[in-house]
Every structure is written in structure tokens, then in C-alpha cells.
Short mmCIF file of C-alpha atoms and ligand atoms in Angstrom, two decimals:
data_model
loop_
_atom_site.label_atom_id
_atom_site.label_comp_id
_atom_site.label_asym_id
_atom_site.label_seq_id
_atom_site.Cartn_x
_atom_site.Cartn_y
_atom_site.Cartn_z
CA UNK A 1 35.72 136.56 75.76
CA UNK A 2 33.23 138.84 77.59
CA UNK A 3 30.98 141.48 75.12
CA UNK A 4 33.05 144.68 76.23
CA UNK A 5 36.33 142.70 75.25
CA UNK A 6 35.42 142.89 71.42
CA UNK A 7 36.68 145.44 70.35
CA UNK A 8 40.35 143.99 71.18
CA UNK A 9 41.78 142.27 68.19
CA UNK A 10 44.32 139.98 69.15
CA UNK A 11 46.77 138.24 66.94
CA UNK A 12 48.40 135.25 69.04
CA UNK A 13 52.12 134.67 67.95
CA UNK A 14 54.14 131.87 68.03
CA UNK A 15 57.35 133.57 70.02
CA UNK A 16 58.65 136.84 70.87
CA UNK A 17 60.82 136.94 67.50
CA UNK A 18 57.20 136.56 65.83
CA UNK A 19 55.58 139.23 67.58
CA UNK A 20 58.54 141.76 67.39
CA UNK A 21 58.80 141.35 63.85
CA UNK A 22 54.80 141.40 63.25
CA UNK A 23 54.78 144.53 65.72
CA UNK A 24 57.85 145.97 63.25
CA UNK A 25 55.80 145.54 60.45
CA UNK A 26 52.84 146.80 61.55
CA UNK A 27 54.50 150.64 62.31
CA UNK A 28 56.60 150.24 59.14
CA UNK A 29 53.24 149.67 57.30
CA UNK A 30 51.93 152.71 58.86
CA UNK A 31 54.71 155.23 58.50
CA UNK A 32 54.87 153.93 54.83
CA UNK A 33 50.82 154.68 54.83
CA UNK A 34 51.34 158.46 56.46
CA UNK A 35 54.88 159.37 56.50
CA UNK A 36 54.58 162.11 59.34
CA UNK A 37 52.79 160.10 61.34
CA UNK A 38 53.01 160.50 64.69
CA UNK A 39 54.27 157.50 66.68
CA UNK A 40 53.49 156.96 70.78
CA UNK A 41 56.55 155.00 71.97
CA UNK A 42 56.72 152.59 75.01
CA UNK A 43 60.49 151.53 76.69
CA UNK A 44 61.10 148.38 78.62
CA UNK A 45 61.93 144.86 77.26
CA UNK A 46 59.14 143.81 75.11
CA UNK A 47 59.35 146.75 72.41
CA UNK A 48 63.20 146.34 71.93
CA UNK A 49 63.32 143.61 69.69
CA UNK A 50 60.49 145.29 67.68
CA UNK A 51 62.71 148.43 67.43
CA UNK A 52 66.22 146.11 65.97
CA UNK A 53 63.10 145.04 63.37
CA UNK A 54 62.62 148.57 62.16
CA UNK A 55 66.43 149.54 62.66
CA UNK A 56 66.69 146.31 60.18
CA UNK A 57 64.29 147.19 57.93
CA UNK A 58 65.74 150.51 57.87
CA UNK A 59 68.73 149.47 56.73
CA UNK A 60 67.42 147.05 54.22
CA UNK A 61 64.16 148.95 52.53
CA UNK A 62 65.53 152.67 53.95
CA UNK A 63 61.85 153.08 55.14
CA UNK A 64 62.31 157.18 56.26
CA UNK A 65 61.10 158.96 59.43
CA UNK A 66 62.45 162.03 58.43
CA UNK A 67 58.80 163.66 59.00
CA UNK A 68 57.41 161.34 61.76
CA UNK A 69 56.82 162.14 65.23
CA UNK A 70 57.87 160.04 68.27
CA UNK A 71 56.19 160.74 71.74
CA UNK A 72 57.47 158.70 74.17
CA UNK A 73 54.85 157.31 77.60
CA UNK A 74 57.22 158.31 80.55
CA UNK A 75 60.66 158.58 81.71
CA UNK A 76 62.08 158.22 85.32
CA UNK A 77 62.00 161.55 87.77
CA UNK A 78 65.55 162.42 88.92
CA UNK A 79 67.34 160.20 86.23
CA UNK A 80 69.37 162.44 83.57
CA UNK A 81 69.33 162.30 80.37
CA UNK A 82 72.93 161.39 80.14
CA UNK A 83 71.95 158.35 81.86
CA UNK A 84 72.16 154.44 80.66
CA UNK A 85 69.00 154.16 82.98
CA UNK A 86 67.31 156.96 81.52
CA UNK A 87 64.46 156.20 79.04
CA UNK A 88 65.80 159.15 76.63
CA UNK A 89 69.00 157.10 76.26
CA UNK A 90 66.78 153.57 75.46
CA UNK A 91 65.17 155.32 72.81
CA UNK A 92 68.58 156.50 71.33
CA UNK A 93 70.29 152.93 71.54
CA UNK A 94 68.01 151.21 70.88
CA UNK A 95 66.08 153.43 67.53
CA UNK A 96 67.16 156.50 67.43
CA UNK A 97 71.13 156.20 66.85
CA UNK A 98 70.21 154.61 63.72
CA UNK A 99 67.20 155.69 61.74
CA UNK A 100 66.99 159.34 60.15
CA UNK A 101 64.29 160.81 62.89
CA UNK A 102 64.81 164.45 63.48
CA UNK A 103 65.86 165.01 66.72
CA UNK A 104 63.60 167.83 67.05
CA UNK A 105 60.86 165.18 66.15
CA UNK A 106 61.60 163.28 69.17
CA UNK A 107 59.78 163.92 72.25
CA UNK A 108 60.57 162.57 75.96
CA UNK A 109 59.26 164.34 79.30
CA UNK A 110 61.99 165.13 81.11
CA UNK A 111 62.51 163.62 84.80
CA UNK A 112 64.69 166.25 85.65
CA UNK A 113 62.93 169.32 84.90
CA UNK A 114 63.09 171.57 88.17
CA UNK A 115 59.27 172.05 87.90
CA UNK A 116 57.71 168.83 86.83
CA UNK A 117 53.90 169.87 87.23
CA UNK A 118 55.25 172.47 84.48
CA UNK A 119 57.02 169.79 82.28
CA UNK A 120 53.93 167.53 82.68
CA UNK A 121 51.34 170.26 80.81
CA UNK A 122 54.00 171.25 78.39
CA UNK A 123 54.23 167.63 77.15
CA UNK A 124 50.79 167.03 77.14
CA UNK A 125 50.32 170.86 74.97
CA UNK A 126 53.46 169.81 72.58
CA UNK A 127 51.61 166.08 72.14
CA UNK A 128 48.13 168.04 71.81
CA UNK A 129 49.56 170.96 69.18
CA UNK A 130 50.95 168.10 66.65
CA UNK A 131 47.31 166.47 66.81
CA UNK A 132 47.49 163.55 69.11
CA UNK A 133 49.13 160.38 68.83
CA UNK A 134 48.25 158.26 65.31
CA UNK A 135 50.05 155.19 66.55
CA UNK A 136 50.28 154.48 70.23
CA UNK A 137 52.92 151.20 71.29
CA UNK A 138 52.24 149.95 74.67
CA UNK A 139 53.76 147.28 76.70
CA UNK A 140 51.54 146.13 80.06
CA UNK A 141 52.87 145.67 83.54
CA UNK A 142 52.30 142.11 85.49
CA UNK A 143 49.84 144.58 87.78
CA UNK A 144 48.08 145.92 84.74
CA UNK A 145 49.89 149.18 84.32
CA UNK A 146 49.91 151.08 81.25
CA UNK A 147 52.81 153.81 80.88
CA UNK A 148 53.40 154.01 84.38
CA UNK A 149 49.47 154.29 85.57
CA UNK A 150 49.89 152.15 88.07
CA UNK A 151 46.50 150.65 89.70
CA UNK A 152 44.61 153.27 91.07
CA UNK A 153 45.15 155.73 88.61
CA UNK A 154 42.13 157.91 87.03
CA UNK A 155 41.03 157.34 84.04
CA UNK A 156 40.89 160.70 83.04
CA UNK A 157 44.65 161.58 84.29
CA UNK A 158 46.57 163.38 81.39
CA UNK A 159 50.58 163.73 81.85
CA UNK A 160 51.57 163.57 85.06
CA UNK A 161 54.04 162.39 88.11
CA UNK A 162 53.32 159.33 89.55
CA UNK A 163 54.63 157.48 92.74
CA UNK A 164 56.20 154.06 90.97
CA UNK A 165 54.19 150.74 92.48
CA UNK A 166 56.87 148.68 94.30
CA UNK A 167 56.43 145.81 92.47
CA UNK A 168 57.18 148.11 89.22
CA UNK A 169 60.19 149.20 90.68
CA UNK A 170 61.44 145.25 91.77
CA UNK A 171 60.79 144.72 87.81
CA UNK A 172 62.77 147.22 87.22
CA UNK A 173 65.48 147.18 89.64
CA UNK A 174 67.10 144.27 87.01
CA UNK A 175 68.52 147.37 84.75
CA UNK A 176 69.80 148.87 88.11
CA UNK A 177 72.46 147.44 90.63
CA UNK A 178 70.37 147.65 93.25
CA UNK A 179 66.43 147.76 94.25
CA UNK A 180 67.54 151.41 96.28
CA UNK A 181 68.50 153.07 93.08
CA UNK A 182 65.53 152.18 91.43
CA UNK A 183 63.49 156.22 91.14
CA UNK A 184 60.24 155.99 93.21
CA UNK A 185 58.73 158.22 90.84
CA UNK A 186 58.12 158.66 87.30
CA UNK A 187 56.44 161.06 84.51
CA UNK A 188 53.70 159.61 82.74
CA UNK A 189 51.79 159.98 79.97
CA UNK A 190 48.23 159.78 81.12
CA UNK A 191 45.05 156.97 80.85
CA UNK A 192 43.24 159.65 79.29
CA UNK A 193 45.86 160.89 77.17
CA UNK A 194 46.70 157.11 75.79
CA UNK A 195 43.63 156.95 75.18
CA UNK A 196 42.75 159.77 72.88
CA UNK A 197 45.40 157.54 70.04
CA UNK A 198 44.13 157.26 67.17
CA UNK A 199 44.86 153.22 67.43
CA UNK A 200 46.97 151.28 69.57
CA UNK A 201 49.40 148.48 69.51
CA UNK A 202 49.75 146.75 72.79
CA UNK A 203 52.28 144.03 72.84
CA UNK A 204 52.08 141.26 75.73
CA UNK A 205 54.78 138.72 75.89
CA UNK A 206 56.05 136.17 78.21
CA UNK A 207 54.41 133.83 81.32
CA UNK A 208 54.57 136.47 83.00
CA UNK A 209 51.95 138.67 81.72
CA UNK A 210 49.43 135.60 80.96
CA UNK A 211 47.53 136.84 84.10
CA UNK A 212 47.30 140.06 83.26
CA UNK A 213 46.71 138.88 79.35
CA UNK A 214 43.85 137.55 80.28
CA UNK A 215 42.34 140.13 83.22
CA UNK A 216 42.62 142.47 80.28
CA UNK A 217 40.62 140.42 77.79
CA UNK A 218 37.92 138.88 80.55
CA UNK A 219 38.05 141.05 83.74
CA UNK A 220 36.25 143.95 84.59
CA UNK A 221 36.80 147.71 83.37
CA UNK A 222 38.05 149.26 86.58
CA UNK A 223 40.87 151.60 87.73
CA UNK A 224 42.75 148.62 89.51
CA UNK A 225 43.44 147.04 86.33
CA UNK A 226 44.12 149.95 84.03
CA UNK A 227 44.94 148.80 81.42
CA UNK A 228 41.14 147.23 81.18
CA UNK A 229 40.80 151.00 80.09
CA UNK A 230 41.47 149.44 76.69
CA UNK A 231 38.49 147.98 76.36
CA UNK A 232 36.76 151.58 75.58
CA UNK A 233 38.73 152.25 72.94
CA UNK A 234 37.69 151.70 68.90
CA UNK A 235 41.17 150.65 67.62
CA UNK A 236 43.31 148.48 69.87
CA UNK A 237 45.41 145.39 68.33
CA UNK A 238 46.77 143.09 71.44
CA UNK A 239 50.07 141.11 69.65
CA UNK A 240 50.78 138.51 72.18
CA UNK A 241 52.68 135.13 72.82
CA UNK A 242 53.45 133.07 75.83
CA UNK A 243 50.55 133.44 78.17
CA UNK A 244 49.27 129.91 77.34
CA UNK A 245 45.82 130.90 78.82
CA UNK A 246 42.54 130.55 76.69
CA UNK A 247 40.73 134.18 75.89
C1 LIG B 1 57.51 151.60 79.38
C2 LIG B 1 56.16 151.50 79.91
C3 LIG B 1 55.72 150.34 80.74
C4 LIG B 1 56.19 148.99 80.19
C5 LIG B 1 55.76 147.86 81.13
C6 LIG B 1 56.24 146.50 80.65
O1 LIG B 1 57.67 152.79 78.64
O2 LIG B 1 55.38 152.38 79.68
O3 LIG B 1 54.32 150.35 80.87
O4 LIG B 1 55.63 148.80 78.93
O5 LIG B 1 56.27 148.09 82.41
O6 LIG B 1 57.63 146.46 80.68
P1 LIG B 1 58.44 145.24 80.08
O7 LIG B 1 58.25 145.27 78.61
O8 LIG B 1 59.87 145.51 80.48
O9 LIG B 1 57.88 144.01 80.70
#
């Protein structure tokens, strides 16, 4: 592991039902510690099963988020809410159907605001007025993206619209019939913005994501690979399984 990769703790798990229930624990922990925390959410695959984890524990240990905060990275331009594709309706199937959050507690950009410049400074003011993020969840593209800062991206970008890479949209074009429907463009949180978490939970899982596991632990610090961007910060904990590579 090179010098600048120290600050990364990373806790190697056996599977992904290991990770999504150590990743469950870990924000259950936390909202336990501060109950009005507030929580930076991530969509996609790897969070979900981490999200039935809490739902469970929920149920079982009625853990409350009546006073926490969710923030959410980035949600598709054009998509509406209503949506199945939409990242607002993720967070309700897969979370927020089932755990007491206050809807007015729950915060989303929205893709199809008619002026999104305008919707990207209000989230970043509404994020900034409640204090920042306490506890930021991130999931990493193959390419390295974080949110949807796709290579190339500033490291000092705060919320703001971003052209989707077209190998982000091919991953993504599974939850879509067909590649055509997948948007082009997307609202992001920004590097800078992620950034200024308090701590962060980045979860890595599958084959898939060995190369960029290990870029992110041994590569440079550069704006091609931004999630190397990590490396700067004090508080990061990588959860990760399946890359199979050496760190
Ligand atoms: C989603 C997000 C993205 C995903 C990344 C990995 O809100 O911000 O950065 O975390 O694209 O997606 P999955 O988990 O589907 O491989």
C-alpha cells in the first residue's frame, strides 16, 4: 500500500451478505451514537442489501430515524420522480417505505427541475444549512467514479450536472430496456462536496471493481481516477469483498 493510501481503513469481507450487513451495522451504530445524524446516501446495487439490513434491524431493534437526515449523491436529469428508474423511487423501495424517516428529512436533487443550475446550488445550500454530511455511503464505478464524477471531474466541483460516461450508462442500461433510454445526464453531488463528510463509508464489491479496488488503494491521486480523491480525506472506511487482488 503506497504512504498516501493510509489513511484508508479497509475491512476485507468474506461476501457481499458480510459486507452489507457490516455496512448495516456500521450506520445503525452511528444513528444510535447521534440520532439526527445526517446520513449521505448512494443508489445502485451494492448499497441495497445494506439498506434490507437496516429495514431488518428496524423491524427487529426499532432503531428510529425520526430526527436523521438523508442526502442522497445524484439522481438522473429528465427521469420523474414517479419513476421506477428514478433514484427518488430506489430510496423509497428500497428504505424509505419502511423505516420512520420524515419525509421532509429526505433530500434528493431533482432531475426534473426546469432550471437545474438553480436546483444544483439549492441542494448544495439545503446540505450546507443542516451542517454537512456526518455519514457519507459511497459505492465506486468500474472507471473510478464517485456519485456520478465521472473521470475528469474537478476536485473542487460542488453539486452539479454532469454528462453520464458511456460506460456508466452501459452499467446502467441493465435497470432500463434499452441502452437509448438510459439519461445522458445526471445531478451530482460534487468531489468537493463528498468530501467535506465528516467520514465516509465506501463499499466495493464484486470482480468487477477489483481494478478499480486496487487503483484506489495504490494508484495515483488524480482527476482520472476520482475516487483516488479519497485518499485526502481523514475518515474513510473501504468495506470490500471480491476483488481477489492484494492491497
Ligand atoms: C449511485 C452512485 C454511483 C454508484 C456506482 C456503483 O448513487 O453514486 O457512484 O455507487 O455507480 O454502482 P453499483 O453499486 O450499481 O455498482
Amino acid at each position: 500500500m503506497k504512504e498516501e493510501g493510509k489513511q484508508l481503513k479497509v475491512i476485507r469481507c468474506e461476501n457481499y451478505d458480510t459486507l452489507s450487513k457490516k455496512a448495516a451495522q456500521y450506520v445503525i451504530e452511528k444513528v444510535k451514537q447521534n440520532p439526527s445524524l445526517t446520513l449521505g446516501l448512494a443508489t445502485g446495487a451494492t448499497p441495497k442489501k445494506m439498506y434490507a439490513y437496516m429495514v431488518d434491524d428496524y423491524f427487529e431493534n426499532k432503531t428510529s430515524y425520526e430526527q436523521v437526515k438523508c442526502f442522497n449523491l445524484d439522481e438522473y436529469v429528465g427521469v420523474s420522480r414517479k419513476s421506477k428508474n428514478s433514484y427518488y423511487q430506489y430510496m423509497k423501495e428500497n428504505l424509505y417505505q419502511y423505516i420512520d424517516v420524515q419525509e421532509q428529512h429526505t433530500f434528493i436533487p431533482n432531475g426534473t427541475a426546469e432550471n437545474l443550475e438553480k436546483e444544483c446550488e439549492m441542494y448544495e445550500q439545503q446540505l450546507a444549512d443542516l451542517g454537512g454530511v456526518d455519514l457519507q455511503i459511497l459505492g465506486i464505478g468500474e472507471n473510478g467514479h464517485i456519485g456520478f464524477n465521472e473521470p475528469g471531474t474537478s476536485f473542487h466541483a460542488v453539486t452539479h450536472v454532469v454528462k453520464l460516461a458511456e460506460s456508466t450508462r452501459k452499467a446502467n442500461s441493465r435497470y432500463f430496456s434499452s441502452l437509448e433510454e438510459v439519461p445522458t445526464h445526471a445531478i451530482t453531488m460534487g468531489l468537493e462536496t463528498i468530501m467535506k463528510s465528516k467520514e465516509i463509508l465506501l463499499l466495493i464489491s464484486g470482480e468487477n471493481k477489483a481494478e478499480a479496488f486496487r487503483k484506489l488503494m495504490d494508484g495515483e491521486i488524480t482527476t482520472d481516477f476520482p475516487a483516488s480523491i479519497l485518499r485526502n480525506h481523514p475518515n474513510v472506511t473501504v468495506l470490500e469483498e471480491g476483488a481477489k487482488v492484494e492491497v
